[in-house]
Amino acid sequence: MSHKNPTSRRDFLKLAAASGVALHSGAFANQLLASETLAPGYVPQDGSNKSLVVIFLRGGADHMNVIVPYGDPDYAAHRPTLAMNLESGLIKLDKTFGLHPAMTSLQSLWASGKLAPIVCAGSPHTTRSHFDAQDWMEFGAPGNRGVRDGWLNRYLATTQKKGDSASEFRALGMQELLPRSLRGTYPVLAVPSSLTKKKSSRNLDAFERFYGEGGDMLEGGEMMSGEREDDAAGVVKSGRITIETLRRLQAIIAASEKKNKNATVSGSSYPDSRFGQRLKKIALVLKANEGLEVAGIDYNGWDDHAQEGGAEGNMADRLRDLSTGISAFCQDLGPTLDTTTILVMTEFGRTVKENGNSGTDHGHGGAMFVIGGGVKGGEVHGDWRGLKPENLYQGRDLAVSTDFRDVFNAVLENSLGFEPPSGFFPDYKPNRLKKLF
Amino acid sequence: MRISPNSHRMESMEPRTHDGFPSQDDPAAAPLNDRERAAHLLSRLSYGPRPGETDKVIEIGAEAWLKEQLQDKDPSDPRLASWLSEYQTLALTVKDCAAFTYTERERGKTQTREEQRAERKKRRIPLDEVVWSTALRAVYSDRQATEVMGEFWRNHLNVSFTKGQNIYAAVPHYEAAVLRNNIWGKFPDMLKASAMHPAMLYYLDNHLSRRPPSKQELAEIERKTKRKTGSEERAVEAVQIASQRGLNENYARELLELHTLGVDNYYKQKDVIALAEILTGWTVDGGRKGSQDFVFKASMHVRGDIKLLGKKFPEDQEKGPGQGLSVLKMLGEHKGTADFIAMKMVRFLVADKPSEKLVAKVAKTYRKTKGDLVAMTQTIVESEDFWSRSNYRTKFKTPYEFILSALRVTGADIDRQASIGRYLQEMGQPIYHCDDPTGYYDTADAWLDPGVMALRWEFATDLANSKIRGVKIPDTFYDQIPHDGPPRLWQHHLTKLILPGGAGDRTRAALATVTSEYLDKKKRVPDLYEIGPTLVGLLLGSPEFQQQ
């Protein structure tokens, strides 16, 4: 595939930073760009390619129906229709916690020490708005309306190396629109589902002239007079990045499919769901070992105000899909899992008491999972303060005992080998979670 | 230097004037010329010009056009009228719609697979009809401003089919009675209509929200269960379950956060709970024999005077929904609501980053007119901001706006089975399927991720080349331009039709190259119907067409 206008990613960044339309102006990354010095670049210490896959459960997944505190003496009373116990098939983690019965496919990851559940993780901010809570979590900046770039995008922008080309494929969102954590100045591809169609590559060629570095009449890379830059500058940039990165991705996936054709890992059966199929594609890219560092994927629908269900039901169905997907993904990755970390998060947990409709309302502390090589799995992380009224946040929710930024920080450091400089998470003093990795 | 007396004329015969864009010398701050003004108005308050419409706006002026748009009568395209007349559920009450889609099952008989399929299909009729009629109206209605603002309110007061089947039969009536009926009315009326509509009550769970049972009631439940089952244990269990019944905060929170005041504006968690209590008993008279309409059930209501936003709301002495109604009235008159609705309308119609000055002006109109949506729209359209060059063609179309404007500008024929839903789905904006109560966002940062252009190019080329089932750009579209003119000018004529505000240099150069390649390769006579679709696909996928 030809690249008529090889363009450095730095140019993209400059363009992107100047536009502020398509690619949000990230104050932090802009600062770095403006000073023309880049933060100490990330060099993989051992030469291996480390990567992080982030799964966001949108809607506020109910902590107590995922990592279930069956051993807490007050649990059952709070959850008359939802409560489960070991007899309901909970996967025992320890004497207090069990995983929801629909998550059996994660059992082997737990047993092999590759799954680390974190209880009562969340934001120091009090909001119970989905939309603020999601934004602030994905921007890594609770309560701060000034930050508009995602924490993962900041990571990519900060570790940007001079002379990198945009076709060097460091990150993707495996869905049509990016998770907010990946939005920002660094150009990240949102992968359209029609990616593999032939006509989609024909279109890339056809529209290159319209979105390329310049029209055919341009010489010396200068804007032609009369170019109304403000009209559609953001669109042009977005289109240009689309062409370059999609071509690269198509090549990677084609090569990986060829390479892995005879080596389909036995036993890794992804669910037919959209989630499962997207994970499968991410695995293909990771196995190609072409430098993918960050992939993001959303899982919608966790706002269980009514008919949440216990061992069976609406939430159980989602948990089953989630778990079989993750489990298949890990098997599929094989040895690549050693250098891959999967982070599962949600914007907040839900009320300790179930509400009047066999559901739960917006709460506070939530569940997180860190899965993969290097993580200290096989034990439950985080501080559980119990379900006595005096220990609940505002008398109704799980209190947050682990700041989600502590987890992000640990993952960046240990999974991606990147030590976030001060200010990376605004107004945050790092608290090292020594036990997580 | 000799200046030809005709030089001005000659200049104006250069191809570029065919596109009607301004002279290159225009400084960035120059006011929009007539053609640009017309193009701008039609791009913001319609889904783009039908053939001849831009010239019409230039002729009659923006004011007259808007006035015409606000008239009740819709002398729409006869095709639209005939399509709409075929729909069966759009004018039904929720009760009639539920009855219409209900399948009687024979007792004790298991359904065959075909019967199950037929039942599912029948239940989905209102879903398909409301989705389709929304799209068809957006493309073909002559009351374009109504369709554009309809989309705004559809998102502001979002309900979604993704919530589940109980909502299906309620949405056609919601679209008609809550939204369309109030688009040019007063916001507080629309708000109240939404609050009392089954679609919203189901969507945000308020139909379930109730006061927790009293001790007496629990004792009654215990007694009854024991008598019925003879089991002490079952009775205790039943009491436990019943004692959990209670408030559901979902609607109360979004009513404050998304429908009126804006997030964490003026209210705290305790206000959310207070409002949830006030709205207990606001439910739907459901069940097979119910009216399927709003009903206030005093038995579910938390009785008593309740303080909300520092103000006391006394219990309705008539045992009706009076307490909630006075809260809605207060919210409709609240400064926070005026500010929030004004900000959203300006963001939608003018710029992703709305000017505070204009927002304040529109909020003032809101307060002065008690939320009159015609007056607010007029304040916006009459503002300097609206016509500023800095807001000209700078707003990124949502996928919905992109697809519908492409269909409209090409005069596409659409039949009922057309598969444009798939494209909306892939681009992330299927009609009436936004899970989040925020509705779909209307700003570029929500839609302009690297990668999304691939989907738009696919749609653009599919549409232009008649590759979308049930959709065709008719030959009459191409017949508008002179076939016998020089083929090199075809691109200019097509540009004028699709981008009335003109194309930038890059796009014109690219189109010229495509035309040249075609003409150089062609041994036969150049054929507009042959090269036309290629050019149209490229124009629809061009950077300029993504903007409004």
Tab-separated table of N, CA, C and O in Angstrom, chain B residues 435-496:
chain	number	residue	atom	x	y	z
B	435	ASP	N	-29.228	5.002	24.256
B	435	ASP	CA	-29.364	4.407	25.576
B	435	ASP	C	-29.281	5.462	26.690
B	435	ASP	O	-30.050	5.442	27.635
B	436	ASP	N	-28.339	6.367	26.535
B	436	ASP	CA	-28.106	7.372	27.577
B	436	ASP	C	-29.182	8.453	27.573
B	436	ASP	O	-29.526	8.976	26.519
B	437	PRO	N	-29.652	8.822	28.756
B	437	PRO	CA	-30.653	9.902	28.823
B	437	PRO	C	-30.124	11.266	28.393
B	437	PRO	O	-30.902	12.202	28.260
B	438	THR	N	-28.846	11.384	28.151
B	438	THR	CA	-28.312	12.633	27.595
B	438	THR	C	-28.820	12.885	26.188
B	438	THR	O	-28.760	13.999	25.703
B	439	GLY	N	-29.303	11.836	25.523
B	439	GLY	CA	-29.540	11.951	24.093
B	439	GLY	C	-28.205	12.001	23.366
B	439	GLY	O	-27.143	11.982	23.999
B	440	TYR	N	-28.263	12.049	22.046
B	440	TYR	CA	-27.020	12.145	21.290
B	440	TYR	C	-26.447	13.548	21.419
B	440	TYR	O	-27.178	14.522	21.425
B	441	TYR	N	-25.140	13.625	21.521
B	441	TYR	CA	-24.493	14.935	21.581
B	441	TYR	C	-24.519	15.593	20.204
B	441	TYR	O	-24.611	14.921	19.187
B	442	ASP	N	-24.407	16.925	20.197
B	442	ASP	CA	-24.416	17.614	18.905
B	442	ASP	C	-23.111	18.364	18.632
B	442	ASP	O	-23.054	19.204	17.762
B	443	THR	N	-22.083	18.058	19.399
B	443	THR	CA	-20.822	18.765	19.203
B	443	THR	C	-19.783	17.852	18.546
B	443	THR	O	-19.854	16.630	18.665
B	444	ALA	N	-18.837	18.487	17.868
B	444	ALA	CA	-17.844	17.722	17.109
B	444	ALA	C	-17.055	16.759	17.984
B	444	ALA	O	-16.725	15.659	17.559
B	445	ASP	N	-16.781	17.178	19.222
B	445	ASP	CA	-15.912	16.303	20.023
B	445	ASP	C	-16.551	14.938	20.290
B	445	ASP	O	-15.856	13.993	20.607
B	446	ALA	N	-17.858	14.847	20.117
B	446	ALA	CA	-18.501	13.547	20.321
B	446	ALA	C	-18.451	12.672	19.063
B	446	ALA	O	-18.691	11.474	19.134
B	447	TRP	N	-18.162	13.276	17.919
B	447	TRP	CA	-18.341	12.534	16.660
B	447	TRP	C	-17.121	12.486	15.750
B	447	TRP	O	-17.050	11.686	14.843
B	448	LEU	N	-16.179	13.385	15.965
B	448	LEU	CA	-15.113	13.513	14.973
B	448	LEU	C	-13.853	12.741	15.359
B	448	LEU	O	-12.772	13.293	15.419
B	449	ASP	N	-13.985	11.480	15.657
B	449	ASP	CA	-12.809	10.681	15.944
B	449	ASP	C	-12.152	10.245	14.640
B	449	ASP	O	-12.848	9.986	13.667
B	450	PRO	N	-10.817	10.149	14.654
B	450	PRO	CA	-10.170	9.572	13.480
B	450	PRO	C	-10.766	8.194	13.217
B	450	PRO	O	-10.868	7.396	14.140
B	451	GLY	N	-11.169	7.953	11.994
B	451	GLY	CA	-11.817	6.679	11.688
B	451	GLY	C	-13.243	6.871	11.228
B	451	GLY	O	-13.728	6.140	10.366
B	452	VAL	N	-13.929	7.865	11.792
B	452	VAL	CA	-15.343	8.014	11.432
B	452	VAL	C	-15.509	8.392	9.963
B	452	VAL	O	-16.526	8.072	9.356
B	453	MET	N	-14.509	9.040	9.401
B	453	MET	CA	-14.659	9.441	8.005
B	453	MET	C	-14.773	8.235	7.083
B	453	MET	O	-15.407	8.306	6.039
B	454	ALA	N	-14.175	7.124	7.461
B	454	ALA	CA	-14.265	5.932	6.617
B	454	ALA	C	-15.717	5.521	6.422
B	454	ALA	O	-16.128	5.105	5.332
B	455	LEU	N	-16.507	5.655	7.488
B	455	LEU	CA	-17.923	5.288	7.389
B	455	LEU	C	-18.687	6.287	6.525
B	455	LEU	O	-19.590	5.930	5.792
B	456	ARG	N	-18.332	7.547	6.641
B	456	ARG	CA	-19.028	8.552	5.831
B	456	ARG	C	-18.697	8.377	4.350
B	456	ARG	O	-19.556	8.550	3.493
B	457	TRP	N	-17.444	8.048	4.072
B	457	TRP	CA	-17.080	7.828	2.664
B	457	TRP	C	-17.841	6.638	2.109
B	457	TRP	O	-18.288	6.641	0.961
B	458	GLU	N	-17.998	5.643	2.936
B	458	GLU	CA	-18.735	4.464	2.488
B	458	GLU	C	-20.175	4.842	2.155
B	458	GLU	O	-20.697	4.482	1.101
B	459	PHE	N	-20.793	5.584	3.048
B	459	PHE	CA	-22.170	5.988	2.785
B	459	PHE	C	-22.249	6.861	1.536
B	459	PHE	O	-23.111	6.682	0.687
B	460	ALA	N	-21.345	7.813	1.426
B	460	ALA	CA	-21.372	8.760	0.310
B	460	ALA	C	-21.264	8.034	-1.026
B	460	ALA	O	-22.048	8.280	-1.949
B	461	THR	N	-20.307	7.111	-1.121
B	461	THR	CA	-20.130	6.427	-2.408
B	461	THR	C	-21.255	5.422	-2.645
B	461	THR	O	-21.709	5.259	-3.769
B	462	ASP	N	-21.736	4.788	-1.584
B	462	ASP	CA	-22.857	3.869	-1.745
B	462	ASP	C	-24.101	4.608	-2.241
B	462	ASP	O	-24.798	4.143	-3.135
B	463	LEU	N	-24.369	5.751	-1.647
B	463	LEU	CA	-25.554	6.516	-2.041
B	463	LEU	C	-25.436	6.972	-3.493
B	463	LEU	O	-26.349	6.783	-4.300
B	464	ALA	N	-24.291	7.536	-3.833
B	464	ALA	CA	-24.128	8.093	-5.169
B	464	ALA	C	-24.200	7.008	-6.243
B	464	ALA	O	-24.669	7.255	-7.350
B	465	ASN	N	-23.740	5.823	-5.905
B	465	ASN	CA	-23.699	4.753	-6.898
B	465	ASN	C	-24.863	3.780	-6.774
B	465	ASN	O	-24.792	2.657	-7.252
B	466	SER	N	-25.922	4.225	-6.116
B	466	SER	CA	-27.134	3.411	-5.966
B	466	SER	C	-26.849	2.047	-5.375
B	466	SER	O	-27.393	1.037	-5.805
B	467	LYS	N	-25.982	2.008	-4.372
B	467	LYS	CA	-25.644	0.731	-3.737
B	467	LYS	C	-26.407	0.524	-2.433
B	467	LYS	O	-26.160	-0.441	-1.731
B	468	ILE	N	-27.272	1.475	-2.093
B	468	ILE	CA	-28.055	1.308	-0.873
B	468	ILE	C	-29.434	0.807	-1.268
B	468	ILE	O	-30.120	1.449	-2.067
B	469	ARG	N	-29.798	-0.322	-0.712
B	469	ARG	CA	-31.082	-0.912	-1.065
B	469	ARG	C	-32.217	0.080	-0.801
B	469	ARG	O	-32.311	0.660	0.270
B	470	GLY	N	-33.056	0.270	-1.817
B	470	GLY	CA	-34.228	1.113	-1.626
B	470	GLY	C	-33.969	2.605	-1.731
B	470	GLY	O	-34.854	3.402	-1.450
B	471	VAL	N	-32.770	2.990	-2.128
B	471	VAL	CA	-32.471	4.412	-2.257
B	471	VAL	C	-31.865	4.685	-3.627
B	471	VAL	O	-30.973	3.959	-4.064
B	472	LYS	N	-32.369	5.713	-4.288
B	472	LYS	CA	-31.818	6.023	-5.610
B	472	LYS	C	-31.822	7.527	-5.840
B	472	LYS	O	-32.801	8.205	-5.526
B	473	ILE	N	-30.715	8.018	-6.369
B	473	ILE	CA	-30.702	9.418	-6.811
B	473	ILE	C	-31.302	9.424	-8.210
B	473	ILE	O	-30.773	8.787	-9.122
B	474	PRO	N	-32.411	10.125	-8.393
B	474	PRO	CA	-33.102	10.035	-9.688
B	474	PRO	C	-32.330	10.771	-10.779
B	474	PRO	O	-31.549	11.691	-10.496
B	475	ASP	N	-32.558	10.373	-12.027
B	475	ASP	CA	-31.896	11.040	-13.149
B	475	ASP	C	-32.199	12.537	-13.160
B	475	ASP	O	-31.380	13.339	-13.599
B	476	THR	N	-33.388	12.882	-12.657
B	476	THR	CA	-33.768	14.296	-12.673
B	476	THR	C	-32.779	15.156	-11.888
B	476	THR	O	-32.648	16.341	-12.159
B	477	PHE	N	-32.093	14.526	-10.950
B	477	PHE	CA	-31.077	15.292	-10.227
B	477	PHE	C	-29.999	15.781	-11.206
B	477	PHE	O	-29.597	16.943	-11.180
B	478	TYR	N	-29.560	14.874	-12.054
B	478	TYR	CA	-28.516	15.235	-13.022
B	478	TYR	C	-29.063	16.103	-14.144
B	478	TYR	O	-28.336	16.866	-14.775
B	479	ASP	N	-30.379	15.973	-14.386
B	479	ASP	CA	-30.982	16.753	-15.470
B	479	ASP	C	-30.988	18.248	-15.170
B	479	ASP	O	-31.228	19.064	-16.062
B	480	GLN	N	-30.725	18.603	-13.905
B	480	GLN	CA	-30.705	20.029	-13.584
B	480	GLN	C	-29.527	20.752	-14.206
B	480	GLN	O	-29.505	21.974	-14.271
B	481	ILE	N	-28.519	20.012	-14.609
B	481	ILE	CA	-27.341	20.714	-15.137
B	481	ILE	C	-27.246	20.481	-16.641
B	481	ILE	O	-27.673	19.440	-17.148
B	482	PRO	N	-26.720	21.439	-17.364
B	482	PRO	CA	-26.699	21.353	-18.821
B	482	PRO	C	-25.743	20.261	-19.299
B	482	PRO	O	-24.535	20.373	-19.146
B	483	HIS	N	-26.327	19.208	-19.880
B	483	HIS	CA	-25.508	18.084	-20.357
B	483	HIS	C	-24.600	18.476	-21.513
B	483	HIS	O	-23.551	17.907	-21.702
B	484	ASP	N	-25.094	19.436	-22.287
B	484	ASP	CA	-24.333	19.737	-23.499
B	484	ASP	C	-23.192	20.713	-23.231
B	484	ASP	O	-22.383	20.971	-24.085
B	485	GLY	N	-23.113	21.217	-22.002
B	485	GLY	CA	-22.003	22.120	-21.659
B	485	GLY	C	-20.702	21.344	-21.622
B	485	GLY	O	-20.698	20.110	-21.712
B	486	PRO	N	-19.581	22.062	-21.507
B	486	PRO	CA	-18.303	21.367	-21.469
B	486	PRO	C	-18.217	20.444	-20.247
B	486	PRO	O	-18.528	20.873	-19.130
B	487	PRO	N	-17.818	19.181	-20.470
B	487	PRO	CA	-17.751	18.213	-19.359
B	487	PRO	C	-16.909	18.709	-18.191
B	487	PRO	O	-17.140	18.320	-17.051
B	488	ARG	N	-15.929	19.567	-18.484
B	488	ARG	CA	-15.087	20.048	-17.385
B	488	ARG	C	-15.850	20.951	-16.420
B	488	ARG	O	-15.383	21.214	-15.325
B	489	LEU	N	-17.012	21.419	-16.848
B	489	LEU	CA	-17.805	22.262	-15.953
B	489	LEU	C	-18.812	21.469	-15.119
B	489	LEU	O	-19.441	22.020	-14.230
B	490	TRP	N	-18.971	20.193	-15.451
B	490	TRP	CA	-19.956	19.388	-14.698
B	490	TRP	C	-19.692	19.442	-13.201
B	490	TRP	O	-20.593	19.561	-12.392
B	491	GLN	N	-18.420	19.329	-12.860
B	491	GLN	CA	-18.102	19.321	-11.433
B	491	GLN	C	-18.550	20.613	-10.757
B	491	GLN	O	-18.955	20.611	-9.600
B	492	HIS	N	-18.488	21.717	-11.495
B	492	HIS	CA	-18.888	22.990	-10.888
B	492	HIS	C	-20.389	23.041	-10.654
B	492	HIS	O	-20.857	23.528	-9.635
B	493	HIS	N	-21.122	22.526	-11.628
B	493	HIS	CA	-22.583	22.506	-11.465
B	493	HIS	C	-22.986	21.605	-10.306
B	493	HIS	O	-23.849	21.956	-9.504
B	494	LEU	N	-22.336	20.451	-10.250
B	494	LEU	CA	-22.681	19.529	-9.162
B	494	LEU	C	-22.280	20.114	-7.812
B	494	LEU	O	-22.988	19.971	-6.815
B	495	THR	N	-21.162	20.794	-7.777
B	495	THR	CA	-20.727	21.439	-6.532
B	495	THR	C	-21.758	22.458	-6.082
B	495	THR	O	-22.119	22.524	-4.900
B	496	LYS	N	-22.254	23.212	-7.038
B	496	LYS	CA	-23.231	24.245	-6.705
B	496	LYS	C	-24.479	23.619	-6.087
B	496	LYS	O	-25.092	24.188	-5.179
